[in-house]
Tab-separated table of C-alpha atoms in Angstrom:
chain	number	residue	atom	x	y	z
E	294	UNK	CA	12.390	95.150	47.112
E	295	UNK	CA	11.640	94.806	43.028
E	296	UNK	CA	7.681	95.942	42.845
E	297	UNK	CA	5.924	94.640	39.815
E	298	UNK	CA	2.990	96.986	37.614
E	299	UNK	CA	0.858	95.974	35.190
E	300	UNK	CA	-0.200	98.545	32.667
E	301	UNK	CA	-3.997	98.469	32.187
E	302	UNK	CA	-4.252	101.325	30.086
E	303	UNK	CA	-4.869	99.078	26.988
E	304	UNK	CA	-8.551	98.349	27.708
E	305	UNK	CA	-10.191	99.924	24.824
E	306	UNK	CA	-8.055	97.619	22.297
E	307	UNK	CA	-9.093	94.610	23.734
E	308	UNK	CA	-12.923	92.534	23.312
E	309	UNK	CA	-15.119	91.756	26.501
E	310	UNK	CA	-13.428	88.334	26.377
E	311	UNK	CA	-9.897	89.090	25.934
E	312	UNK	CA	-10.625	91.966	29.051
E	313	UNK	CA	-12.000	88.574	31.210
E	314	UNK	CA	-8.486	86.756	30.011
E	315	UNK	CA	-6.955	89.472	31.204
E	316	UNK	CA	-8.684	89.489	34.911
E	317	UNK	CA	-8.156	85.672	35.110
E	318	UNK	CA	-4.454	86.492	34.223
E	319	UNK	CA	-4.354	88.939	37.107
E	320	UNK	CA	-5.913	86.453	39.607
E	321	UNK	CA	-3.215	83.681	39.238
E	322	UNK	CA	-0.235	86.030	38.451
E	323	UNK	CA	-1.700	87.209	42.433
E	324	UNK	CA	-2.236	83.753	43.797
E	325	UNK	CA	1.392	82.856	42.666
E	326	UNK	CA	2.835	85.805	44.755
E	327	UNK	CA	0.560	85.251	47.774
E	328	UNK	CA	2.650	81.508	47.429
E	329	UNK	CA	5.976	83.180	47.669
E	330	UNK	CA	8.332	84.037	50.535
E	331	UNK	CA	9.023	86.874	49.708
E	332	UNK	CA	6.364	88.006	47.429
E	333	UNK	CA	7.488	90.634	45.043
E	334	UNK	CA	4.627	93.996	45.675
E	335	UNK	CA	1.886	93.854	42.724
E	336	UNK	CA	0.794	97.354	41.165
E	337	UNK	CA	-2.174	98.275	39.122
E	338	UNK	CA	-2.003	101.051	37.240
E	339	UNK	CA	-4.679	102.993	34.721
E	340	UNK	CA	-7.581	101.212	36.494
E	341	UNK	CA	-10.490	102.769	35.510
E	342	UNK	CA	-13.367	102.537	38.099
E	343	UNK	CA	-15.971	99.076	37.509
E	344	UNK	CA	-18.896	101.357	36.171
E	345	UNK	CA	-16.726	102.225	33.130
E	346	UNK	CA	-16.145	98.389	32.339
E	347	UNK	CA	-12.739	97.197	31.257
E	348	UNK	CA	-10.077	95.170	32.938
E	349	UNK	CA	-11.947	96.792	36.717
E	350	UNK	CA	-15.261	95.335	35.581
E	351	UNK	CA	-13.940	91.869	34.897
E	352	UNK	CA	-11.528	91.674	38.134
E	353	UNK	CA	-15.243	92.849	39.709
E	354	UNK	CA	-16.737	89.163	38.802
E	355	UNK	CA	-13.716	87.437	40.459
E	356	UNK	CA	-14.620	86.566	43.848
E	357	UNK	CA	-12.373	88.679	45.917
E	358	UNK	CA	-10.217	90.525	44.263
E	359	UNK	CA	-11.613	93.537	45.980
E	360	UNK	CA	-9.609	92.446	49.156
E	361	UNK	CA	-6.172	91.708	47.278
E	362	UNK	CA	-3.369	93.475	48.643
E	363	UNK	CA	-2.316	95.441	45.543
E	364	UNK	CA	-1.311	99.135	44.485
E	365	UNK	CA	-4.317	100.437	42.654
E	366	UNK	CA	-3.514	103.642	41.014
E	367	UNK	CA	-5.667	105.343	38.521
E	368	UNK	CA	-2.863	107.248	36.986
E	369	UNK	CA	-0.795	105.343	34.404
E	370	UNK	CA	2.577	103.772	35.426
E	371	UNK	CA	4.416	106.501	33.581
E	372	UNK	CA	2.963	108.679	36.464
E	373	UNK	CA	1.983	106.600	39.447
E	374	UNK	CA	6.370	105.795	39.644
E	375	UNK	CA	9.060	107.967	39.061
E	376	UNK	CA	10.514	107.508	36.010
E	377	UNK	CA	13.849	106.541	36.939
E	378	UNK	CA	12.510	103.601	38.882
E	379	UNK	CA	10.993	102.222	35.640
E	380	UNK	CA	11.571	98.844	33.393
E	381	UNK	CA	8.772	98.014	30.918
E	382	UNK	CA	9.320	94.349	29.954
E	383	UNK	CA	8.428	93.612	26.619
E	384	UNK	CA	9.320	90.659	24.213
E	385	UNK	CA	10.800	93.198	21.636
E	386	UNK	CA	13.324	94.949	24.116
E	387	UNK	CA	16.488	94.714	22.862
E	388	UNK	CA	18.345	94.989	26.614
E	389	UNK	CA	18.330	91.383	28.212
E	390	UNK	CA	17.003	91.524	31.938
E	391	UNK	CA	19.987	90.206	33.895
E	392	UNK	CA	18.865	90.476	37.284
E	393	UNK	CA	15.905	92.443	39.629
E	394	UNK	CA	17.126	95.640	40.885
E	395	UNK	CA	15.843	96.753	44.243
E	396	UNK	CA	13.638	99.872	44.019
E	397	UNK	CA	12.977	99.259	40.901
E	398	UNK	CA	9.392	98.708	38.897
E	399	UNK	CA	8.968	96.001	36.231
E	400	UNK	CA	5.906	96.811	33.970
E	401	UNK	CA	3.980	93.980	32.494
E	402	UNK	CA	1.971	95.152	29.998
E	403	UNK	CA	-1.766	94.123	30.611
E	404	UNK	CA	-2.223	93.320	26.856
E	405	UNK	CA	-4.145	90.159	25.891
E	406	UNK	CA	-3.520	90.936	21.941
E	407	UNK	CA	-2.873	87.102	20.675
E	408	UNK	CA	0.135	89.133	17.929
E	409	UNK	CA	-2.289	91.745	16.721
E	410	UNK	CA	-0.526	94.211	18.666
E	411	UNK	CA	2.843	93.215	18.478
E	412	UNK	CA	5.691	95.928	19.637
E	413	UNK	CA	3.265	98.006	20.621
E	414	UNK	CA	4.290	97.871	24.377
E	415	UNK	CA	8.080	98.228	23.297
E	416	UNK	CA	6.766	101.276	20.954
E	417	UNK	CA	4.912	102.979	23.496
E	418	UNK	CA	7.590	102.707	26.025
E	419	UNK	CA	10.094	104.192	24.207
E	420	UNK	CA	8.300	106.802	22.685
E	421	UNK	CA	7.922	108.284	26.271
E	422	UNK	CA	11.935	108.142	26.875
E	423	UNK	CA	11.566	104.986	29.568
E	424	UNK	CA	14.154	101.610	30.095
E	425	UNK	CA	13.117	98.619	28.317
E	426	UNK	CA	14.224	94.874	29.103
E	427	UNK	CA	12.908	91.115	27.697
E	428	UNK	CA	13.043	87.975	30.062
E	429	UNK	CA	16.298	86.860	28.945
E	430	UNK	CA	14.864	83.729	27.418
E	431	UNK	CA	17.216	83.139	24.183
E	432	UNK	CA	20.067	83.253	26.401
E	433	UNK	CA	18.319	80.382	28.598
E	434	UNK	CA	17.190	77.835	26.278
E	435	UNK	CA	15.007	77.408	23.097
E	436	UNK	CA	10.722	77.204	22.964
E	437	UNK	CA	8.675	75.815	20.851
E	438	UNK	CA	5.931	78.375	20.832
E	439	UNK	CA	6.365	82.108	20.263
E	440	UNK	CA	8.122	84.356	23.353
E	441	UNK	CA	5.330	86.304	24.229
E	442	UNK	CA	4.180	85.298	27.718
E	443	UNK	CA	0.884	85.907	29.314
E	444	UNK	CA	0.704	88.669	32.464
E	445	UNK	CA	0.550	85.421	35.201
E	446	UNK	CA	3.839	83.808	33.223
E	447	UNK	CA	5.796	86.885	33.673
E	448	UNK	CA	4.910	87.696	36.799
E	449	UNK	CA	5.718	84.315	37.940
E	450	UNK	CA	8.710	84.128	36.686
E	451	UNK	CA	9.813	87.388	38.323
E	452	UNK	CA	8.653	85.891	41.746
E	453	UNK	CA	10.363	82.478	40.782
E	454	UNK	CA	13.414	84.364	39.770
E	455	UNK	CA	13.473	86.786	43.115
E	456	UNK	CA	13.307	83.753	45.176
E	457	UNK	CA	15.747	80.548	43.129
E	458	UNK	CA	18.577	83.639	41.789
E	459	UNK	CA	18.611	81.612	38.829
E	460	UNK	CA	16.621	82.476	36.037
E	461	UNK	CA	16.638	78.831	34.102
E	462	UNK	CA	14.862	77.671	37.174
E	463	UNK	CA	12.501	80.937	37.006
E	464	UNK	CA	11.452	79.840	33.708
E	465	UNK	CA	11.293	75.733	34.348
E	466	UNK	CA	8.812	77.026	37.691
E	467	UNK	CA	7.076	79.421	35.184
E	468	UNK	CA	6.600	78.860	32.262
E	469	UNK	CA	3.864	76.248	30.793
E	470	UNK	CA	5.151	72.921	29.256
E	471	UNK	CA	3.083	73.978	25.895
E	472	UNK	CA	5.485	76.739	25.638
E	473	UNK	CA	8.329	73.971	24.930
E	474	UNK	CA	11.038	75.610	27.141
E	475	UNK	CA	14.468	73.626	27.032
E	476	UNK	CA	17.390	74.988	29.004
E	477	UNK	CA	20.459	75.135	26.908
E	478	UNK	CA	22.151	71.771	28.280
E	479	UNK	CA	19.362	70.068	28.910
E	480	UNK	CA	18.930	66.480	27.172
E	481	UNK	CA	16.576	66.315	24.542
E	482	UNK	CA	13.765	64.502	25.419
């Protein structure tokens, strides 16, 4: 099946709070695939060990999330997966996701950044030679709010996608209603 990674090497750019976002992300993007079917497998990758703080300390303080079934990995994704296997989903991506490929490993950047660091997933993904892809969200419908999703939105609508085939539904299931998402077609309300 389609694995899903999320990229913690951004730690040091984010504030103690923003790190504890980040963990609270992590624990419902994981309760939504323990919900699924077929849950799609969850990767961590760059996590540091507690003692050195970051996104490991705050997923310490969340009652257990030492027992989740997940892919820790140390190593960045760039190393923990061959390359080949690699999409990095980011909102600047020019190439529209279309579908989940089997084998393959969708990297959610594990970047609580509120615009500050806009691209900079995109950037750094390219820079290092790798596929990029954006939920194909213009070619869905219209939002109200800006298209950057949080970790638990994207992950979600991955899983929603995997298991409907359709990703309108993916992103009704998904996404939150402040986000504004209407599906081309639908009436306005």
């Amino acid at each position: 099946p389609p694995a899903v990674c999320v990229d913690l090497s951004h730690d040091a750019r984010m504030r103690p709070h923003e790190l504890t976002s980040l963990a609270q992300q992590l624990m419902f993007a994981y309760g939504a695939l323990c919900r699924c079917a077929a849950p799609l497998p969850l990767h961590l990758t760059s996590l540091g060990p507690p003692e050195r703080g970051g996104t490991a300390a705050a997923l310490r303080r969340i009652q257990g999330s030492e027992a989740w079934v997940v892919g820790r990995h140390a190593a960045p994704y760039w190393e923990a997966f061959p390359r080949e296997r690699l999409v990095v989903l980011a909102a600047e991506a020019e190439e529209a996701l279309t579908a989940l490929e089997p084998g393959t490993v969708y990297v959610v950047g594990g970047l609580v950044d509120h615009n500050s660091l806009k691209g900079l997933v995109n950037a750094e993904a390219r820079a290092r030679g790798l596929r990029c892809a954006r939920l194909p969200l213009d070619a869905l419908g219209t939002m109200s709010s800006r298209k950057v999703l949080a970790v638990n939105h994207v992950v979600e609508m991955l899983a929603a996608y995997r298991e409907t085939g359709s990703w309108v539904d993916a992103a009704r299931a998904a996404l939150p209603a402040r986000k504004g998402f209407a599906a081309h077609g639908d009436a306005a309300a």
